[in-house]
Amino acid sequence: MAGPLTGIRVLDLSRILAGPWATQCLADLGAEVIKVERPDVGDDTRTWGPPFFEDGDKPVSAYFMCANRGKKSVTIDFTKPEGQALIKKLAEKSDILVENFKVGGLAKYGLDYDSLKAVNPGLIYCSITGFGQTGPYKDRPGYDALIQALGGLMSITGEPDGMPGGGPQKVGVAVTDLFTGLYSTIGILGALHHKARTGEGQHIDMALMDTQVAVLANQSMNYLVSGKEPKRLGTAHPSIVPYQVFASADGHMMLAVGNDGQFARFCEAAGMPEVAADPRFKSNPGRVENREVLIPMVAEAIARKTTDEWIALLEAHNVPGGPINTMERVFDDPQVEARGITLALKAEDGSVMPSVANPIHYSGTEISYDKAPPALGADTDAVLADVLGITPESLKLVKATKVLG
């Protein structure tokens, strides 16, 4: 059975990560996604490497591959009037448009929401910017690492001051971009339901800064409730103990004790049942309050065995814990293999492109992966012919304007 968004057309004017992540999600769900790129240049991330996947004479960066599966690439120069006309015609025949230009950046081309709403009142138009369409920062550029800093995430990420390697850190992947892409997808799906009921499209205003503050989650609520600034705790948790990385006899491992029963079972596995019975440690609030006393005791116990010995012991006692896997170990993990997370997509030259599956599993509308990340402009002629009905003769005239590159 086809994906749940089969029959929905998305016009993707976005580039880099947040917007393409959203449109890749929509493509995974079955939507037709037409990615509009600059002629001869394309999405900036096409050259963000190495590493590159060698697809014939057109190498594709691994970065571009991570967010552009399942799309059609069309090259149109919409700084030219002829290009603007083509985009308007595509927007007229689309359900959704996603863009991440600076505030007002598309208005001078007549491609802003108000202009395109006039030709397609049902259009769902999602704008992704650093700071949103309003507010004193709306005209500032916004990048993931900057927003991780401004939005509070770096203040709670990293080792505490005074510890080896202490100081603020950014997360190892661009989580603000990725979360914004996911929230954009959620917003678009909500707008699609509204459109199904009313026939009305609307403008969705997404901001990286808004998203970053929203996903502070329990840390922001800890501050708002207590008035106290959360501290950097390295791998430890502000509200659960013991819940952090410990050094084993041959490396490191994660111990993730989530409740009092698990703590009692851990103490039994570690050969220190008296610690579980200690009034200071019997409940999680007590363990949090007495963190400085308890953690050295746990660390001493874990240091006596290897990581593999601990993983086997914890599994036998039904206590959550695991190794700190490298990428190689992640993709060799039997659970990852069993869930089919690693994909092999056929590229245009017949070679096999690696990819990582969407984590959504439907029982009735299974996601299919039929199209590898496209070569630049690979679908231009087909899209203009199939969607806009441009004849081969007319296409020659369009190409003569150099608007397609």
mmCIF file of C-alpha atoms in Angstrom:
data_model
loop_
_atom_site.group_PDB
_atom_site.id
_atom_site.type_symbol
_atom_site.label_atom_id
_atom_site.label_comp_id
_atom_site.label_asym_id
_atom_site.label_seq_id
_atom_site.Cartn_x
_atom_site.Cartn_y
_atom_site.Cartn_z
ATOM 1 C CA MET A 1 0.000 0.000 0.000
ATOM 2 C CA ALA A 2 1.223 3.508 -0.803
ATOM 3 C CA GLY A 3 2.381 5.907 1.902
ATOM 4 C CA PRO A 4 -0.181 8.006 3.811
ATOM 5 C CA LEU A 5 0.687 11.222 1.930
ATOM 6 C CA THR A 6 0.396 9.723 -1.544
ATOM 7 C CA GLY A 7 -1.227 12.301 -3.828
ATOM 8 C CA ILE A 8 0.215 15.285 -1.935
ATOM 9 C CA ARG A 9 2.667 17.491 -3.830
ATOM 10 C CA VAL A 10 5.369 19.498 -2.036
ATOM 11 C CA LEU A 11 7.322 22.334 -3.622
ATOM 12 C CA ASP A 12 10.621 22.457 -1.750
ATOM 13 C CA LEU A 13 12.513 25.761 -1.970
ATOM 14 C CA SER A 14 14.564 24.995 1.137
ATOM 15 C CA ARG A 15 18.221 24.074 1.472
ATOM 16 C CA ILE A 16 20.827 23.047 4.068
ATOM 17 C CA LEU A 17 19.135 20.971 6.824
ATOM 18 C CA ALA A 18 15.986 22.105 8.701
ATOM 19 C CA GLY A 19 13.813 22.526 5.603
ATOM 20 C CA PRO A 20 15.184 19.526 3.688
ATOM 21 C CA TRP A 21 14.743 17.362 6.805
ATOM 22 C CA ALA A 22 11.054 18.309 6.896
ATOM 23 C CA THR A 23 10.538 17.669 3.188
ATOM 24 C CA GLN A 24 12.404 14.356 3.338
ATOM 25 C CA CYS A 25 9.979 13.281 6.082
ATOM 26 C CA LEU A 26 7.091 14.222 3.801
ATOM 27 C CA ALA A 27 8.696 12.302 0.927
ATOM 28 C CA ASP A 28 9.133 9.247 3.156
ATOM 29 C CA LEU A 29 5.408 9.420 3.935
ATOM 30 C CA GLY A 30 4.597 9.237 0.232
ATOM 31 C CA ALA A 31 4.377 12.870 -0.873
ATOM 32 C CA GLU A 32 5.796 13.939 -4.224
ATOM 33 C CA VAL A 33 8.574 16.392 -3.334
ATOM 34 C CA ILE A 34 9.931 18.699 -6.037
ATOM 35 C CA LYS A 35 13.189 20.217 -4.838
ATOM 36 C CA VAL A 36 13.996 23.474 -6.627
ATOM 37 C CA GLU A 37 17.728 24.201 -6.756
ATOM 38 C CA ARG A 38 19.973 26.853 -8.235
ATOM 39 C CA PRO A 39 21.180 25.935 -11.710
ATOM 40 C CA ASP A 40 24.770 24.652 -11.833
ATOM 41 C CA VAL A 41 25.167 25.056 -8.036
ATOM 42 C CA GLY A 42 22.288 23.408 -6.229
ATOM 43 C CA ASP A 43 21.790 23.055 -2.497
ATOM 44 C CA ASP A 44 24.897 24.275 -0.661
ATOM 45 C CA THR A 45 25.247 20.936 1.119
ATOM 46 C CA ARG A 46 25.992 19.133 -2.162
ATOM 47 C CA THR A 47 29.597 20.291 -1.650
ATOM 48 C CA TRP A 48 29.756 19.952 2.147
ATOM 49 C CA GLY A 49 32.379 17.228 2.232
ATOM 50 C CA PRO A 50 34.333 15.065 2.241
ATOM 51 C CA PRO A 51 33.129 12.401 2.428
ATOM 52 C CA PHE A 52 31.447 12.121 -0.966
ATOM 53 C CA PHE A 53 29.541 9.255 -2.565
ATOM 54 C CA GLU A 54 30.921 8.765 -6.048
ATOM 55 C CA ASP A 55 27.834 8.675 -8.291
ATOM 56 C CA GLY A 56 29.395 8.479 -11.740
ATOM 57 C CA ASP A 57 30.976 11.834 -12.574
ATOM 58 C CA LYS A 58 28.761 13.676 -10.067
ATOM 59 C CA PRO A 59 29.952 13.033 -6.499
ATOM 60 C CA VAL A 60 27.300 13.670 -3.829
ATOM 61 C CA SER A 61 28.221 14.708 -0.289
ATOM 62 C CA ALA A 62 27.168 12.466 2.577
ATOM 63 C CA TYR A 63 25.645 15.587 4.172
ATOM 64 C CA PHE A 64 23.333 16.173 1.188
ATOM 65 C CA MET A 65 22.406 12.494 1.151
ATOM 66 C CA CYS A 66 21.182 12.561 4.755
ATOM 67 C CA ALA A 67 18.262 14.920 4.040
ATOM 68 C CA ASN A 68 17.267 14.592 0.373
ATOM 69 C CA ARG A 69 16.128 11.033 -0.192
ATOM 70 C CA GLY A 70 12.973 10.498 -2.250
ATOM 71 C CA LYS A 71 12.934 13.925 -3.961
ATOM 72 C CA LYS A 72 12.947 15.183 -7.527
ATOM 73 C CA SER A 73 15.565 17.810 -8.350
ATOM 74 C CA VAL A 74 14.549 20.673 -10.643
ATOM 75 C CA THR A 75 16.904 23.542 -11.474
ATOM 76 C CA ILE A 76 15.205 26.926 -11.896
ATOM 77 C CA ASP A 77 16.732 30.382 -11.566
ATOM 78 C CA PHE A 78 13.899 32.314 -9.947
ATOM 79 C CA THR A 79 15.863 35.545 -9.884
ATOM 80 C CA LYS A 80 14.727 35.790 -13.516
ATOM 81 C CA PRO A 81 11.106 36.599 -14.452
ATOM 82 C CA GLU A 82 10.804 33.385 -16.477
ATOM 83 C CA GLY A 83 11.901 31.382 -13.447
ATOM 84 C CA GLN A 84 9.460 33.175 -11.178
ATOM 85 C CA ALA A 85 6.660 32.322 -13.581
ATOM 86 C CA LEU A 86 7.604 28.637 -13.476
ATOM 87 C CA ILE A 87 7.691 28.601 -9.661
ATOM 88 C CA LYS A 88 4.261 30.251 -9.517
ATOM 89 C CA LYS A 89 2.849 27.624 -11.864
ATOM 90 C CA LEU A 90 4.347 24.836 -9.751
ATOM 91 C CA ALA A 91 2.978 26.453 -6.572
ATOM 92 C CA GLU A 92 -0.450 26.635 -8.163
ATOM 93 C CA LYS A 93 -0.369 22.864 -8.617
ATOM 94 C CA SER A 94 1.133 22.059 -5.200
ATOM 95 C CA ASP A 95 -0.377 21.419 -1.772
ATOM 96 C CA ILE A 96 2.617 22.507 0.290
ATOM 97 C CA LEU A 97 5.567 24.873 -0.136
ATOM 98 C CA VAL A 98 8.565 24.855 2.219
ATOM 99 C CA GLU A 99 11.185 27.629 2.182
ATOM 100 C CA ASN A 100 13.920 28.877 4.496
ATOM 101 C CA PHE A 101 14.952 32.221 3.023
ATOM 102 C CA LYS A 102 15.450 35.241 5.239
ATOM 103 C CA VAL A 103 12.321 37.133 6.270
ATOM 104 C CA GLY A 104 10.931 38.890 3.199
ATOM 105 C CA GLY A 105 13.586 37.337 0.958
ATOM 106 C CA LEU A 106 11.128 35.864 -1.527
ATOM 107 C CA ALA A 107 8.788 38.874 -1.683
ATOM 108 C CA LYS A 108 10.939 40.675 -4.256
ATOM 109 C CA TYR A 109 10.444 37.710 -6.582
ATOM 110 C CA GLY A 110 6.696 37.552 -6.004
ATOM 111 C CA LEU A 111 7.103 34.187 -4.285
ATOM 112 C CA ASP A 112 6.071 35.145 -0.744
ATOM 113 C CA TYR A 113 2.975 33.666 0.899
ATOM 114 C CA ASP A 114 0.601 36.516 0.047
ATOM 115 C CA SER A 115 1.614 36.439 -3.622
ATOM 116 C CA LEU A 116 1.249 32.663 -3.978
ATOM 117 C CA LYS A 117 -1.947 32.549 -1.918
ATOM 118 C CA ALA A 118 -3.485 34.665 -4.663
ATOM 119 C CA VAL A 119 -2.896 31.891 -7.214
ATOM 120 C CA ASN A 120 -3.518 28.976 -4.818
ATOM 121 C CA PRO A 121 -5.697 29.796 -1.767
ATOM 122 C CA GLY A 122 -5.309 26.226 -0.492
ATOM 123 C CA LEU A 123 -1.509 26.379 -0.410
ATOM 124 C CA ILE A 124 0.171 25.454 2.892
ATOM 125 C CA TYR A 125 3.270 27.652 2.977
ATOM 126 C CA CYS A 126 5.886 26.822 5.640
ATOM 127 C CA SER A 127 8.626 29.393 6.299
ATOM 128 C CA ILE A 128 11.636 28.339 8.380
ATOM 129 C CA THR A 129 13.969 31.047 9.708
ATOM 130 C CA GLY A 130 16.365 31.512 12.594
ATOM 131 C CA PHE A 131 14.113 33.756 14.673
ATOM 132 C CA GLY A 132 10.688 33.830 13.024
ATOM 133 C CA GLN A 133 8.725 36.367 11.011
ATOM 134 C CA THR A 134 8.294 38.791 13.938
ATOM 135 C CA GLY A 135 10.324 40.158 16.845
ATOM 136 C CA PRO A 136 13.488 42.224 17.191
ATOM 137 C CA TYR A 137 15.746 39.430 15.867
ATOM 138 C CA LYS A 138 13.661 38.550 12.788
ATOM 139 C CA ASP A 139 16.210 39.903 10.298
ATOM 140 C CA ARG A 140 19.195 38.150 11.861
ATOM 141 C CA PRO A 141 20.676 35.051 10.237
ATOM 142 C CA GLY A 142 20.286 31.931 12.344
ATOM 143 C CA TYR A 143 22.468 28.837 12.397
ATOM 144 C CA ASP A 144 22.160 25.702 14.494
ATOM 145 C CA ALA A 145 25.221 26.212 16.709
ATOM 146 C CA LEU A 146 24.307 29.861 17.302
ATOM 147 C CA ILE A 147 20.788 28.887 18.319
ATOM 148 C CA GLN A 148 22.086 26.102 20.577
ATOM 149 C CA ALA A 149 23.987 28.866 22.375
ATOM 150 C CA LEU A 150 21.257 31.526 22.424
ATOM 151 C CA GLY A 151 18.495 29.030 23.188
ATOM 152 C CA GLY A 152 20.092 27.669 26.352
ATOM 153 C CA LEU A 153 21.104 24.200 25.169
ATOM 154 C CA MET A 154 24.848 24.795 25.411
ATOM 155 C CA SER A 155 24.491 26.110 28.956
ATOM 156 C CA ILE A 156 23.335 22.649 30.095
ATOM 157 C CA THR A 157 25.548 20.537 27.793
ATOM 158 C CA GLY A 158 29.102 19.582 28.719
ATOM 159 C CA GLU A 159 31.138 18.909 31.822
ATOM 160 C CA PRO A 160 30.827 21.249 34.828
ATOM 161 C CA ASP A 161 33.239 24.142 35.211
ATOM 162 C CA GLY A 162 36.363 23.017 37.047
ATOM 163 C CA MET A 163 36.192 19.461 35.658
ATOM 164 C CA PRO A 164 38.552 18.187 32.931
ATOM 165 C CA GLY A 165 37.075 19.399 29.653
ATOM 166 C CA GLY A 166 34.644 21.606 31.542
ATOM 167 C CA GLY A 167 32.671 24.291 29.736
ATOM 168 C CA PRO A 168 29.709 24.607 27.403
ATOM 169 C CA GLN A 169 29.458 22.240 24.435
ATOM 170 C CA LYS A 170 27.200 21.925 21.437
ATOM 171 C CA VAL A 171 25.480 18.626 20.694
ATOM 172 C CA GLY A 172 27.263 16.358 18.190
ATOM 173 C CA VAL A 173 24.593 16.763 15.491
ATOM 174 C CA ALA A 174 22.575 19.840 14.496
ATOM 175 C CA VAL A 175 19.651 19.021 16.783
ATOM 176 C CA THR A 176 18.060 22.483 16.551
ATOM 177 C CA ASP A 177 17.803 22.151 12.771
ATOM 178 C CA LEU A 178 16.526 18.595 13.053
ATOM 179 C CA PHE A 179 13.919 19.389 15.709
ATOM 180 C CA THR A 180 12.760 22.386 13.658
ATOM 181 C CA GLY A 181 12.398 20.130 10.627
ATOM 182 C CA LEU A 182 10.310 17.684 12.644
ATOM 183 C CA TYR A 183 8.116 20.408 14.179
ATOM 184 C CA SER A 184 7.656 21.832 10.684
ATOM 185 C CA THR A 185 6.447 18.441 9.513
ATOM 186 C CA ILE A 186 4.023 18.279 12.445
ATOM 187 C CA GLY A 187 2.756 21.774 11.632
ATOM 188 C CA ILE A 188 2.276 20.864 7.981
ATOM 189 C CA LEU A 189 0.330 17.715 8.845
ATOM 190 C CA GLY A 190 -1.944 19.753 11.119
ATOM 191 C CA ALA A 191 -2.490 22.295 8.352
ATOM 192 C CA LEU A 192 -3.299 19.485 5.906
ATOM 193 C CA HIS A 193 -6.061 18.263 8.235
ATOM 194 C CA HIS A 194 -7.413 21.809 8.527
ATOM 195 C CA LYS A 195 -7.353 22.118 4.739
ATOM 196 C CA ALA A 196 -9.198 18.808 4.371
ATOM 197 C CA ARG A 197 -11.996 20.197 6.566
ATOM 198 C CA THR A 198 -12.158 23.753 5.235
ATOM 199 C CA GLY A 199 -10.274 23.918 1.924
ATOM 200 C CA GLU A 200 -8.122 26.702 3.400
ATOM 201 C CA GLY A 201 -4.364 26.869 3.243
ATOM 202 C CA GLN A 202 -2.275 28.920 5.660
ATOM 203 C CA HIS A 203 1.181 30.290 6.463
ATOM 204 C CA ILE A 204 3.283 28.388 9.018
ATOM 205 C CA ASP A 205 5.944 30.489 10.768
ATOM 206 C CA MET A 206 8.724 28.233 12.124
ATOM 207 C CA ALA A 207 11.777 29.529 13.979
ATOM 208 C CA LEU A 208 14.886 27.680 15.130
ATOM 209 C CA MET A 209 14.969 29.805 18.291
ATOM 210 C CA ASP A 210 11.365 28.967 19.200
ATOM 211 C CA THR A 211 12.043 25.281 18.660
ATOM 212 C CA GLN A 212 15.214 25.253 20.724
ATOM 213 C CA VAL A 213 13.521 26.891 23.710
ATOM 214 C CA ALA A 214 10.567 24.502 23.374
ATOM 215 C CA VAL A 215 12.732 21.370 23.452
ATOM 216 C CA LEU A 216 14.510 22.383 26.658
ATOM 217 C CA ALA A 217 11.605 20.376 28.085
ATOM 218 C CA ASN A 218 12.198 19.364 31.715
ATOM 219 C CA GLN A 219 15.237 21.637 32.034
ATOM 220 C CA SER A 220 13.205 24.743 31.215
ATOM 221 C CA MET A 221 10.444 23.658 33.590
ATOM 222 C CA ASN A 222 13.007 23.001 36.320
ATOM 223 C CA TYR A 223 14.092 26.622 35.956
ATOM 224 C CA LEU A 224 10.579 28.081 35.709
ATOM 225 C CA VAL A 225 9.400 26.149 38.772
ATOM 226 C CA SER A 226 12.466 26.630 40.985
ATOM 227 C CA GLY A 227 14.019 29.840 39.663
ATOM 228 C CA LYS A 228 17.404 28.086 39.772
ATOM 229 C CA GLU A 229 19.695 27.863 36.750
ATOM 230 C CA PRO A 230 20.291 24.253 35.633
ATOM 231 C CA LYS A 231 23.940 23.260 35.773
ATOM 232 C CA ARG A 232 26.036 21.310 33.321
ATOM 233 C CA LEU A 233 26.333 17.755 34.619
ATOM 234 C CA GLY A 234 28.241 16.012 31.836
ATOM 235 C CA THR A 235 26.432 12.737 31.190
ATOM 236 C CA ALA A 236 24.502 12.864 34.483
ATOM 237 C CA HIS A 237 20.789 13.681 34.834
ATOM 238 C CA PRO A 238 19.511 16.585 36.956
ATOM 239 C CA SER A 239 16.530 14.635 38.328
ATOM 240 C CA ILE A 240 17.496 10.933 38.248
ATOM 241 C CA VAL A 241 20.404 9.199 40.039
ATOM 242 C CA PRO A 242 22.353 7.086 39.119
ATOM 243 C CA TYR A 243 21.852 7.945 35.457
ATOM 244 C CA GLN A 244 25.200 8.644 33.765
ATOM 245 C CA VAL A 245 28.360 7.235 32.206
ATOM 246 C CA PHE A 246 30.745 5.302 34.456
ATOM 247 C CA ALA A 247 34.243 3.975 33.841
ATOM 248 C CA SER A 248 34.401 0.186 33.727
ATOM 249 C CA ALA A 249 37.504 -1.981 33.991
ATOM 250 C CA ASP A 250 38.101 -1.711 30.231
ATOM 251 C CA GLY A 251 36.294 1.416 29.058
ATOM 252 C CA HIS A 252 33.018 3.171 29.758
ATOM 253 C CA MET A 253 29.326 2.306 29.962
ATOM 254 C CA MET A 254 25.983 4.004 30.539
ATOM 255 C CA LEU A 255 23.929 3.148 33.623
ATOM 256 C CA ALA A 256 20.325 4.386 33.350
ATOM 257 C CA VAL A 257 18.495 3.596 36.591
ATOM 258 C CA GLY A 258 15.005 5.011 36.174
ATOM 259 C CA ASN A 259 13.189 3.941 39.358
ATOM 260 C CA ASP A 260 13.655 2.598 42.876
ATOM 261 C CA GLY A 261 13.103 -1.030 41.884
ATOM 262 C CA GLN A 262 15.831 -0.833 39.265
ATOM 263 C CA PHE A 263 18.179 0.715 41.825
ATOM 264 C CA ALA A 264 17.573 -2.108 44.274
ATOM 265 C CA ARG A 265 18.258 -4.668 41.541
ATOM 266 C CA PHE A 266 21.422 -2.822 40.498
ATOM 267 C CA CYS A 267 22.696 -2.892 44.074
ATOM 268 C CA GLU A 268 21.994 -6.623 44.222
ATOM 269 C CA ALA A 269 23.906 -7.144 40.957
ATOM 270 C CA ALA A 270 26.763 -5.005 42.250
ATOM 271 C CA GLY A 271 26.983 -6.955 45.519
ATOM 272 C CA MET A 272 26.032 -4.018 47.732
ATOM 273 C CA PRO A 273 22.443 -4.627 48.898
ATOM 274 C CA GLU A 274 23.064 -2.523 51.982
ATOM 275 C CA VAL A 275 23.273 0.590 49.786
ATOM 276 C CA ALA A 276 19.746 -0.009 48.473
ATOM 277 C CA ALA A 277 18.509 -0.310 52.063
ATOM 278 C CA ASP A 278 20.208 2.915 53.181
ATOM 279 C CA PRO A 279 17.461 5.503 53.945
ATOM 280 C CA ARG A 280 19.461 8.128 52.023
ATOM 281 C CA PHE A 281 19.245 6.113 48.801
ATOM 282 C CA LYS A 282 15.960 4.163 48.941
ATOM 283 C CA SER A 283 14.052 6.785 46.915
ATOM 284 C CA ASN A 284 15.086 8.769 43.850
ATOM 285 C CA PRO A 285 14.666 12.198 45.552
ATOM 286 C CA GLY A 286 17.020 10.949 48.264
ATOM 287 C CA ARG A 287 19.527 9.730 45.720
ATOM 288 C CA VAL A 288 19.422 13.092 43.931
ATOM 289 C CA GLU A 289 19.924 14.929 47.233
ATOM 290 C CA ASN A 290 22.821 12.634 48.183
ATOM 291 C CA ARG A 291 24.313 12.371 44.698
ATOM 292 C CA GLU A 292 27.808 13.356 45.853
ATOM 293 C CA VAL A 293 27.889 10.473 48.349
ATOM 294 C CA LEU A 294 26.305 7.793 46.168
ATOM 295 C CA ILE A 295 28.036 8.308 42.821
ATOM 296 C CA PRO A 296 31.576 7.469 44.081
ATOM 297 C CA MET A 297 30.195 4.240 45.582
ATOM 298 C CA VAL A 298 28.586 3.247 42.282
ATOM 299 C CA ALA A 299 31.699 4.239 40.340
ATOM 300 C CA GLU A 300 33.908 2.068 42.546
ATOM 301 C CA ALA A 301 31.656 -0.939 42.016
ATOM 302 C CA ILE A 302 31.448 -0.536 38.239
ATOM 303 C CA ALA A 303 35.217 -0.140 37.891
ATOM 304 C CA ARG A 304 35.685 -3.732 39.102
ATOM 305 C CA LYS A 305 34.216 -5.369 35.978
ATOM 306 C CA THR A 306 34.489 -4.952 32.214
ATOM 307 C CA THR A 307 31.751 -3.299 30.195
ATOM 308 C CA ASP A 308 30.649 -6.611 28.645
ATOM 309 C CA GLU A 309 30.519 -8.248 32.070
ATOM 310 C CA TRP A 310 28.342 -5.442 33.361
ATOM 311 C CA ILE A 311 25.996 -5.504 30.378
ATOM 312 C CA ALA A 312 25.377 -9.227 30.876
ATOM 313 C CA LEU A 313 24.890 -8.763 34.618
ATOM 314 C CA LEU A 314 22.518 -5.807 34.245
ATOM 315 C CA GLU A 315 20.459 -7.628 31.616
ATOM 316 C CA ALA A 316 20.147 -10.615 33.953
ATOM 317 C CA HIS A 317 18.827 -8.278 36.684
ATOM 318 C CA ASN A 318 16.599 -6.248 34.319
ATOM 319 C CA VAL A 319 18.517 -3.010 34.869
ATOM 320 C CA PRO A 320 18.975 -0.592 31.921
ATOM 321 C CA GLY A 321 22.579 -0.154 30.865
ATOM 322 C CA GLY A 322 24.706 -0.314 27.762
ATOM 323 C CA PRO A 323 28.055 0.343 26.085
ATOM 324 C CA ILE A 324 29.094 3.621 24.466
ATOM 325 C CA ASN A 325 28.873 2.405 20.879
ATOM 326 C CA THR A 326 30.935 3.716 18.010
ATOM 327 C CA MET A 327 29.183 4.170 14.653
ATOM 328 C CA GLU A 328 30.568 0.807 13.544
ATOM 329 C CA ARG A 329 29.033 -0.904 16.563
ATOM 330 C CA VAL A 330 25.745 0.963 16.080
ATOM 331 C CA PHE A 331 25.278 -0.295 12.537
ATOM 332 C CA ASP A 332 26.473 -3.798 13.459
ATOM 333 C CA ASP A 333 24.075 -3.977 16.403
ATOM 334 C CA PRO A 334 21.608 -6.874 15.976
ATOM 335 C CA GLN A 335 18.681 -4.707 17.095
ATOM 336 C CA VAL A 336 19.529 -2.050 14.491
ATOM 337 C CA GLU A 337 19.830 -4.764 11.841
ATOM 338 C CA ALA A 338 16.560 -6.380 12.894
ATOM 339 C CA ARG A 339 14.669 -3.093 12.584
ATOM 340 C CA GLY A 340 15.908 -2.480 9.032
ATOM 341 C CA ILE A 341 17.331 0.954 9.819
ATOM 342 C CA THR A 342 20.152 0.753 7.260
ATOM 343 C CA LEU A 343 18.967 1.208 3.662
ATOM 344 C CA ALA A 344 20.538 0.553 0.277
ATOM 345 C CA LEU A 345 19.134 2.828 -2.435
ATOM 346 C CA LYS A 346 19.906 2.470 -6.128
ATOM 347 C CA ALA A 347 21.587 5.595 -7.523
ATOM 348 C CA GLU A 348 21.134 6.833 -11.082
ATOM 349 C CA ASP A 349 24.275 5.061 -12.298
ATOM 350 C CA GLY A 350 23.120 1.779 -10.756
ATOM 351 C CA SER A 351 25.444 1.906 -7.768
ATOM 352 C CA VAL A 352 24.086 1.432 -4.263
ATOM 353 C CA MET A 353 23.738 4.479 -2.005
ATOM 354 C CA PRO A 354 23.587 3.930 1.768
ATOM 355 C CA SER A 355 20.869 5.662 3.756
ATOM 356 C CA VAL A 356 19.162 5.564 7.157
ATOM 357 C CA ALA A 357 15.481 4.703 7.316
ATOM 358 C CA ASN A 358 12.698 6.836 8.713
ATOM 359 C CA PRO A 359 11.945 5.514 12.229
ATOM 360 C CA ILE A 360 8.157 5.524 11.677
ATOM 361 C CA HIS A 361 6.632 2.062 11.235
ATOM 362 C CA TYR A 362 3.036 1.954 9.934
ATOM 363 C CA SER A 363 0.970 -1.222 9.986
ATOM 364 C CA GLY A 364 -1.134 -0.256 6.966
ATOM 365 C CA THR A 365 0.750 2.319 4.880
ATOM 366 C CA GLU A 366 4.289 1.045 4.968
ATOM 367 C CA ILE A 367 7.017 3.507 3.993
ATOM 368 C CA SER A 368 8.833 2.590 0.784
ATOM 369 C CA TYR A 369 12.203 3.913 -0.326
ATOM 370 C CA ASP A 370 12.224 4.082 -4.105
ATOM 371 C CA LYS A 371 14.401 7.084 -4.912
ATOM 372 C CA ALA A 372 17.949 7.903 -3.882
ATOM 373 C CA PRO A 373 18.996 11.537 -3.365
ATOM 374 C CA PRO A 374 18.805 13.046 -6.858
ATOM 375 C CA ALA A 375 21.557 14.399 -9.066
ATOM 376 C CA LEU A 376 21.312 18.154 -9.585
ATOM 377 C CA GLY A 377 18.533 18.940 -12.046
ATOM 378 C CA ALA A 378 17.926 15.267 -12.858
ATOM 379 C CA ASP A 379 14.141 15.674 -12.952
ATOM 380 C CA THR A 380 13.790 19.135 -14.491
ATOM 381 C CA ASP A 381 12.452 18.102 -17.891
ATOM 382 C CA ALA A 382 10.146 15.409 -16.508
ATOM 383 C CA VAL A 383 8.594 17.660 -13.842
ATOM 384 C CA LEU A 384 7.993 20.557 -16.230
ATOM 385 C CA ALA A 385 6.400 18.192 -18.701
ATOM 386 C CA ASP A 386 4.357 16.078 -16.277
ATOM 387 C CA VAL A 387 3.268 18.758 -13.794
ATOM 388 C CA LEU A 388 3.026 21.840 -16.005
ATOM 389 C CA GLY A 389 2.348 20.149 -19.319
ATOM 390 C CA ILE A 390 5.193 21.932 -21.076
ATOM 391 C CA THR A 391 5.749 20.413 -24.514
ATOM 392 C CA PRO A 392 9.233 19.542 -25.835
ATOM 393 C CA GLU A 393 9.022 22.522 -28.212
ATOM 394 C CA SER A 394 8.103 24.909 -25.409
ATOM 395 C CA LEU A 395 10.812 23.390 -23.185
ATOM 396 C CA LYS A 396 13.407 24.304 -25.803
ATOM 397 C CA LEU A 397 12.228 27.907 -25.642
ATOM 398 C CA VAL A 398 12.440 27.896 -21.844
ATOM 399 C CA LYS A 399 15.961 26.503 -21.964
ATOM 400 C CA ALA A 400 16.964 29.223 -24.384
ATOM 401 C CA THR A 401 16.427 31.762 -21.590
ATOM 402 C CA LYS A 402 19.081 29.950 -19.479
ATOM 403 C CA VAL A 403 16.595 29.979 -16.589
ATOM 404 C CA LEU A 404 17.080 26.220 -16.167
ATOM 405 C CA GLY A 405 20.855 26.394 -16.203
#
